[in-house]
Amino acid sequence: MSELGQVLQRAREEKGITLDDVQRITKIQRRYLEAIERGHFHVLPGHFYARAFIKSYAEAVGLDPNHIMNHFQSDLPAQPPTEQVERLRRRRVASTNSPLQAGRWVTKTLLVLFIALIIGVIYIAVVNSNGGTMTQPVPGGSVNPGAEMVSPGNGGGAATSPIAQQPQPPTNVTPTPDPGTVTTDPVTETPKSTITFESQQGSMYNYAVQGEEKLTVKLKVKDDRSWFGVSEGKGKKYVEEGELKKGEEKTIELGKSAYVRLGKPMLVELTVNGVPVDTSKMKSMPSNIVLKMKEAVTQ
């Protein structure tokens, strides 16, 4: 077993996370996770995936992946010569194709300019064909937009002055409210449930819920990403599980109890029946939250 594998395994065991939990969080197959802990990097599918898998594993158990990669650089699998040759070949192909791409860009530009030139010639021809109709200026001022010009008559005599019909400004009408219409202010709905913190044992947080007949759990990630699993009780099959990224949310309907497991609880906004549950002080990764319905005490 390599020193890097020992560090990752020790961090996983201190967090109380199994390899199956890491597999669900990182989506990496268990056999690859076992190979990382044993230092059998030749089992991993290539140099790139080996480094990506190790970084994901370190992040899942709460370690700084950049620090791990720099500190155990000598333990990481070296980049094979074939990958280096392939990267050089791709760079050469890209540099060979760049003149061709530049030529295509020049061709498209010339085509656009040619079309613009044709449109300009057509426009000038249309303007020249209508040259017999001329608009006479208004003495002593300018014509307002929308004014109608009247040309002098052809029957002889004094020429009439051009008449500009001024557009009428629109009349602003303020609607009068109907006396029979009653305007009501929006009513803010108050959450019906109350949630009470009862106890904590290690990474387990217990809450009592009152005021509803079932539980509605809503999860929303504030930053980065976090794995989650939700069931109706500890040890039961997850109703929903997966990974949420920043801004993503998930709503799960349950019965009278809920078991919520969060990989990074401090990054998740947890709401139960519309009531927020503070997860910012839950430092254990993962943390387990138990919610149980309790009957209200009647006086």
Short mmCIF file of C-alpha atoms in Angstrom, two decimals:
data_model
loop_
_atom_site.label_atom_id
_atom_site.label_comp_id
_atom_site.label_asym_id
_atom_site.label_seq_id
_atom_site.Cartn_x
_atom_site.Cartn_y
_atom_site.Cartn_z
CA MET A 1 0.00 0.00 0.00
CA SER A 2 1.39 3.44 -0.99
CA GLU A 3 1.64 6.36 1.41
CA LEU A 4 -0.94 8.26 -0.67
CA GLY A 5 -3.39 5.36 -0.36
CA GLN A 6 -2.85 5.18 3.40
CA VAL A 7 -3.58 8.92 3.81
CA LEU A 8 -6.82 8.66 1.81
CA GLN A 9 -7.97 5.50 3.62
CA ARG A 10 -7.20 7.01 7.06
CA ALA A 11 -9.17 10.19 6.21
CA ARG A 12 -12.11 8.08 4.99
CA GLU A 13 -12.18 5.98 8.16
CA GLU A 14 -11.97 9.05 10.40
CA LYS A 15 -15.04 10.46 8.65
CA GLY A 16 -16.90 7.19 9.08
CA ILE A 17 -17.40 6.84 5.33
CA THR A 18 -17.40 3.47 3.56
CA LEU A 19 -16.13 2.82 0.05
CA ASP A 20 -19.76 2.49 -1.05
CA ASP A 21 -20.42 6.02 0.25
CA VAL A 22 -17.41 7.37 -1.65
CA GLN A 23 -18.64 5.56 -4.76
CA ARG A 24 -22.04 7.26 -4.49
CA ILE A 25 -20.45 10.68 -3.92
CA THR A 26 -17.79 10.53 -6.66
CA LYS A 27 -19.50 8.12 -9.12
CA ILE A 28 -16.18 6.18 -9.28
CA GLN A 29 -16.38 2.39 -9.29
CA ARG A 30 -15.45 0.66 -6.04
CA ARG A 31 -12.68 -1.41 -7.66
CA TYR A 32 -10.91 1.79 -8.73
CA LEU A 33 -11.24 3.23 -5.20
CA GLU A 34 -9.72 0.04 -3.75
CA ALA A 35 -6.88 0.26 -6.29
CA ILE A 36 -6.13 3.86 -5.21
CA GLU A 37 -5.92 2.86 -1.52
CA ARG A 38 -3.60 -0.05 -2.37
CA GLY A 39 -1.41 2.03 -4.68
CA HIS A 40 -2.26 -0.11 -7.74
CA PHE A 41 -2.48 2.84 -10.10
CA HIS A 42 -1.88 0.61 -13.13
CA VAL A 43 -5.45 -0.68 -12.70
CA LEU A 44 -6.90 2.82 -13.33
CA PRO A 45 -7.97 3.66 -16.91
CA GLY A 46 -5.09 5.91 -17.98
CA HIS A 47 -2.92 8.71 -16.55
CA PHE A 48 -5.59 11.44 -16.85
CA TYR A 49 -8.31 9.42 -15.11
CA ALA A 50 -5.91 8.31 -12.36
CA ARG A 51 -5.23 11.90 -11.31
CA ALA A 52 -8.90 12.90 -11.66
CA PHE A 53 -10.03 9.92 -9.54
CA ILE A 54 -7.48 10.73 -6.79
CA LYS A 55 -8.60 14.39 -6.64
CA SER A 56 -12.27 13.38 -6.42
CA TYR A 57 -11.49 10.83 -3.67
CA ALA A 58 -9.55 13.44 -1.64
CA GLU A 59 -12.35 15.98 -1.95
CA ALA A 60 -14.97 13.40 -0.87
CA VAL A 61 -13.12 12.66 2.40
CA GLY A 62 -12.56 16.33 3.21
CA LEU A 63 -8.93 16.73 2.08
CA ASP A 64 -7.48 19.49 -0.11
CA PRO A 65 -7.03 17.84 -3.52
CA ASN A 66 -4.39 20.34 -4.71
CA HIS A 67 -2.31 19.81 -1.55
CA ILE A 68 -2.57 16.01 -1.98
CA MET A 69 -1.51 16.17 -5.65
CA ASN A 70 1.50 18.40 -4.88
CA HIS A 71 2.63 16.55 -1.74
CA PHE A 72 2.46 13.05 -3.25
CA GLN A 73 3.67 13.97 -6.73
CA SER A 74 6.23 11.15 -6.65
CA ASP A 75 3.55 8.54 -5.86
CA LEU A 76 1.29 9.56 -8.75
CA PRO A 77 1.48 7.60 -12.00
CA ALA A 78 3.79 9.23 -14.54
CA GLN A 79 2.42 10.40 -17.83
CA PRO A 80 3.14 7.71 -20.47
CA PRO A 81 5.12 8.73 -23.59
CA THR A 82 2.22 7.76 -25.85
CA GLU A 83 -0.02 10.45 -24.32
CA GLN A 84 2.69 13.08 -24.83
CA VAL A 85 3.10 12.06 -28.50
CA GLU A 86 -0.69 12.20 -28.99
CA ARG A 87 -0.85 15.73 -27.53
CA LEU A 88 1.95 16.92 -29.87
CA ARG A 89 0.16 15.35 -32.84
CA ARG A 90 -3.08 17.17 -31.96
CA ARG A 91 -1.25 20.50 -31.67
CA ARG A 92 0.30 20.00 -35.12
CA VAL A 93 -3.07 19.17 -36.66
CA ALA A 94 -4.60 22.29 -35.06
CA SER A 95 -1.79 24.51 -36.36
CA THR A 96 -2.16 22.97 -39.87
CA ASN A 97 -5.89 23.68 -39.96
CA SER A 98 -5.59 27.31 -38.78
CA PRO A 99 -4.66 28.80 -42.26
CA LEU A 100 -7.63 26.97 -43.79
CA GLN A 101 -9.96 28.39 -41.15
CA ALA A 102 -8.57 31.89 -41.76
CA GLY A 103 -9.20 31.48 -45.50
CA ARG A 104 -12.83 30.52 -44.84
CA TRP A 105 -13.28 33.60 -42.67
CA VAL A 106 -11.94 35.88 -45.42
CA THR A 107 -14.26 34.25 -47.98
CA LYS A 108 -17.33 34.83 -45.78
CA THR A 109 -16.34 38.47 -45.20
CA LEU A 110 -15.95 39.14 -48.94
CA LEU A 111 -19.33 37.53 -49.62
CA VAL A 112 -21.05 39.78 -47.07
CA LEU A 113 -19.38 42.89 -48.54
CA PHE A 114 -20.45 41.88 -52.07
CA ILE A 115 -24.07 41.47 -51.00
CA ALA A 116 -23.98 44.85 -49.24
CA LEU A 117 -22.61 46.46 -52.43
CA ILE A 118 -25.44 45.02 -54.52
CA ILE A 119 -28.05 46.29 -52.05
CA GLY A 120 -26.46 49.76 -52.15
CA VAL A 121 -26.56 49.88 -55.97
CA ILE A 122 -30.23 48.85 -56.00
CA TYR A 123 -31.09 51.52 -53.42
CA ILE A 124 -29.37 54.30 -55.43
CA ALA A 125 -31.20 53.22 -58.60
CA VAL A 126 -34.59 53.34 -56.84
CA VAL A 127 -33.86 56.82 -55.43
CA ASN A 128 -32.83 58.18 -58.85
CA SER A 129 -35.97 56.77 -60.50
CA ASN A 130 -38.13 58.81 -58.10
CA GLY A 131 -36.20 62.04 -58.72
CA GLY A 132 -39.23 63.83 -60.30
CA THR A 133 -41.05 64.08 -56.98
CA MET A 134 -39.38 66.69 -54.83
CA THR A 135 -40.35 68.05 -51.44
CA GLN A 136 -40.34 71.83 -51.23
CA PRO A 137 -38.96 73.41 -48.04
CA VAL A 138 -41.18 75.41 -45.70
CA PRO A 139 -40.08 79.04 -45.50
CA GLY A 140 -38.91 80.18 -42.11
CA GLY A 141 -38.87 76.85 -40.34
CA SER A 142 -38.74 73.09 -40.52
CA VAL A 143 -41.51 70.59 -41.13
CA ASN A 144 -42.58 68.52 -38.17
CA PRO A 145 -42.56 64.75 -38.58
CA GLY A 146 -45.86 63.47 -39.90
CA ALA A 147 -46.82 66.80 -41.61
CA GLU A 148 -48.62 66.55 -45.01
CA MET A 149 -47.19 68.78 -47.78
CA VAL A 150 -49.51 70.38 -50.45
CA SER A 151 -47.77 71.25 -53.75
CA PRO A 152 -48.71 74.41 -55.75
CA GLY A 153 -51.47 73.98 -58.40
CA ASN A 154 -50.72 73.89 -62.14
CA GLY A 155 -53.62 76.22 -63.23
CA GLY A 156 -51.67 79.50 -63.00
CA GLY A 157 -52.00 82.29 -60.50
CA ALA A 158 -50.36 82.73 -57.14
CA ALA A 159 -48.78 79.65 -55.59
CA THR A 160 -50.36 78.52 -52.39
CA SER A 161 -48.24 78.12 -49.31
CA PRO A 162 -47.33 74.63 -48.18
CA ILE A 163 -49.65 73.56 -45.38
CA ALA A 164 -48.28 71.40 -42.59
CA GLN A 165 -50.87 69.52 -40.63
CA GLN A 166 -49.62 69.23 -37.07
CA PRO A 167 -50.20 65.86 -35.39
CA GLN A 168 -52.44 66.06 -32.34
CA PRO A 169 -50.73 65.08 -29.10
CA PRO A 170 -52.30 62.04 -27.40
CA THR A 171 -54.55 62.73 -24.47
CA ASN A 172 -53.42 61.11 -21.23
CA VAL A 173 -56.41 59.53 -19.56
CA THR A 174 -56.04 58.31 -16.00
CA PRO A 175 -58.34 55.33 -15.38
CA THR A 176 -60.81 55.87 -12.58
CA PRO A 177 -61.02 52.94 -10.17
CA ASP A 178 -64.35 51.20 -9.87
CA PRO A 179 -65.90 52.04 -6.45
CA GLY A 180 -67.18 48.47 -6.22
CA THR A 181 -63.70 46.98 -6.56
CA VAL A 182 -61.94 46.32 -3.27
CA THR A 183 -58.14 45.99 -3.35
CA THR A 184 -56.72 43.57 -0.81
CA ASP A 185 -53.10 43.31 0.27
CA PRO A 186 -51.37 39.97 -0.27
CA VAL A 187 -51.44 37.76 2.79
CA THR A 188 -48.17 36.19 3.87
CA GLU A 189 -48.70 32.56 4.68
CA THR A 190 -47.12 31.47 7.95
CA PRO A 191 -45.53 27.98 8.06
CA LYS A 192 -47.78 25.54 9.90
CA SER A 193 -44.97 23.31 11.19
CA THR A 194 -42.61 23.81 14.10
CA ILE A 195 -39.23 22.07 14.27
CA THR A 196 -37.42 21.55 17.58
CA PHE A 197 -33.82 20.40 18.00
CA GLU A 198 -33.68 17.54 20.54
CA SER A 199 -30.20 16.04 20.70
CA GLN A 200 -26.89 15.27 18.95
CA GLN A 201 -24.76 12.14 19.04
CA GLY A 202 -21.57 12.64 17.01
CA SER A 203 -22.62 13.32 13.43
CA MET A 204 -26.30 12.48 14.17
CA TYR A 205 -28.75 15.39 14.72
CA ASN A 206 -32.28 14.66 15.98
CA TYR A 207 -35.28 16.96 15.40
CA ALA A 208 -38.98 16.79 16.33
CA VAL A 209 -41.60 18.13 13.86
CA GLN A 210 -45.13 19.19 14.80
CA GLY A 211 -48.07 20.66 12.88
CA GLU A 212 -48.29 18.50 9.72
CA GLU A 213 -49.26 14.94 8.80
CA LYS A 214 -46.28 14.33 6.49
CA LEU A 215 -42.80 15.68 5.80
CA THR A 216 -41.67 17.63 2.76
CA VAL A 217 -37.86 17.93 2.57
CA LYS A 218 -36.28 20.52 0.25
CA LEU A 219 -32.53 20.67 -0.45
CA LYS A 220 -30.68 23.49 -2.24
CA VAL A 221 -26.90 23.80 -2.66
CA LYS A 222 -25.51 27.30 -1.96
CA ASP A 223 -21.97 26.76 -3.28
CA ASP A 224 -19.80 24.12 -4.96
CA ARG A 225 -21.59 20.74 -4.77
CA SER A 226 -22.71 18.12 -2.24
CA TRP A 227 -23.92 14.51 -2.22
CA PHE A 228 -27.22 13.69 -0.50
CA GLY A 229 -29.36 10.71 0.42
CA VAL A 230 -32.92 10.81 1.81
CA SER A 231 -34.93 7.90 3.22
CA GLU A 232 -37.77 7.35 5.69
CA GLY A 233 -35.45 6.02 8.40
CA LYS A 234 -31.87 5.06 9.17
CA GLY A 235 -30.94 1.80 7.46
CA LYS A 236 -33.81 2.03 4.95
CA LYS A 237 -33.39 2.33 1.20
CA TYR A 238 -32.87 5.85 -0.08
CA VAL A 239 -35.94 7.40 -1.68
CA GLU A 240 -33.72 9.95 -3.42
CA GLU A 241 -29.92 10.18 -3.65
CA GLY A 242 -27.36 11.85 -5.85
CA GLU A 243 -25.27 14.99 -6.16
CA LEU A 244 -26.50 18.59 -6.37
CA LYS A 245 -24.41 21.45 -7.77
CA LYS A 246 -24.56 25.16 -6.93
CA GLY A 247 -28.08 26.55 -7.46
CA GLU A 248 -29.70 23.12 -7.93
CA GLU A 249 -32.48 21.96 -5.61
CA LYS A 250 -34.52 18.83 -4.87
CA THR A 251 -37.90 18.36 -3.09
CA ILE A 252 -38.83 14.96 -1.57
CA GLU A 253 -42.22 13.97 -0.13
CA LEU A 254 -42.06 11.54 2.82
CA GLY A 255 -44.24 10.12 5.59
CA LYS A 256 -43.95 10.79 9.32
CA SER A 257 -40.15 10.38 9.55
CA ALA A 258 -37.12 11.24 7.48
CA TYR A 259 -33.40 10.41 7.49
CA VAL A 260 -31.26 12.94 5.59
CA ARG A 261 -27.56 12.30 4.92
CA LEU A 262 -25.51 15.24 3.57
CA GLY A 263 -21.93 14.99 2.28
CA LYS A 264 -21.24 18.69 2.89
CA PRO A 265 -24.05 19.98 5.15
CA MET A 266 -22.64 23.49 5.55
CA LEU A 267 -23.17 24.09 1.81
CA VAL A 268 -26.81 22.90 1.77
CA GLU A 269 -29.98 24.85 2.60
CA LEU A 270 -32.35 22.36 4.27
CA THR A 271 -36.07 23.20 4.54
CA VAL A 272 -38.68 20.92 6.16
CA ASN A 273 -42.37 21.78 5.60
CA GLY A 274 -41.33 25.32 4.73
CA VAL A 275 -39.25 25.76 7.91
CA PRO A 276 -35.46 26.18 7.46
CA VAL A 277 -33.11 23.93 9.43
CA ASP A 278 -29.70 25.46 10.24
CA THR A 279 -26.92 23.25 8.81
CA SER A 280 -24.13 25.83 8.88
CA LYS A 281 -22.77 24.49 12.22
CA MET A 282 -22.77 20.83 11.15
CA LYS A 283 -19.03 20.25 10.62
CA SER A 284 -19.09 16.47 10.19
CA MET A 285 -18.86 15.23 6.60
CA PRO A 286 -21.17 13.51 6.10
CA SER A 287 -23.79 14.56 8.68
CA ASN A 288 -27.00 12.63 9.44
CA ILE A 289 -30.28 14.41 10.26
CA VAL A 290 -33.22 12.52 11.79
CA LEU A 291 -36.71 14.11 11.59
CA LYS A 292 -39.75 12.58 13.35
CA MET A 293 -43.36 13.74 13.52
CA LYS A 294 -44.75 14.19 17.02
CA GLU A 295 -48.28 14.84 18.15
CA ALA A 296 -48.97 18.33 19.52
CA VAL A 297 -49.53 18.42 23.28
CA THR A 298 -53.06 19.65 24.07
CA GLN A 299 -53.59 21.71 27.19
#
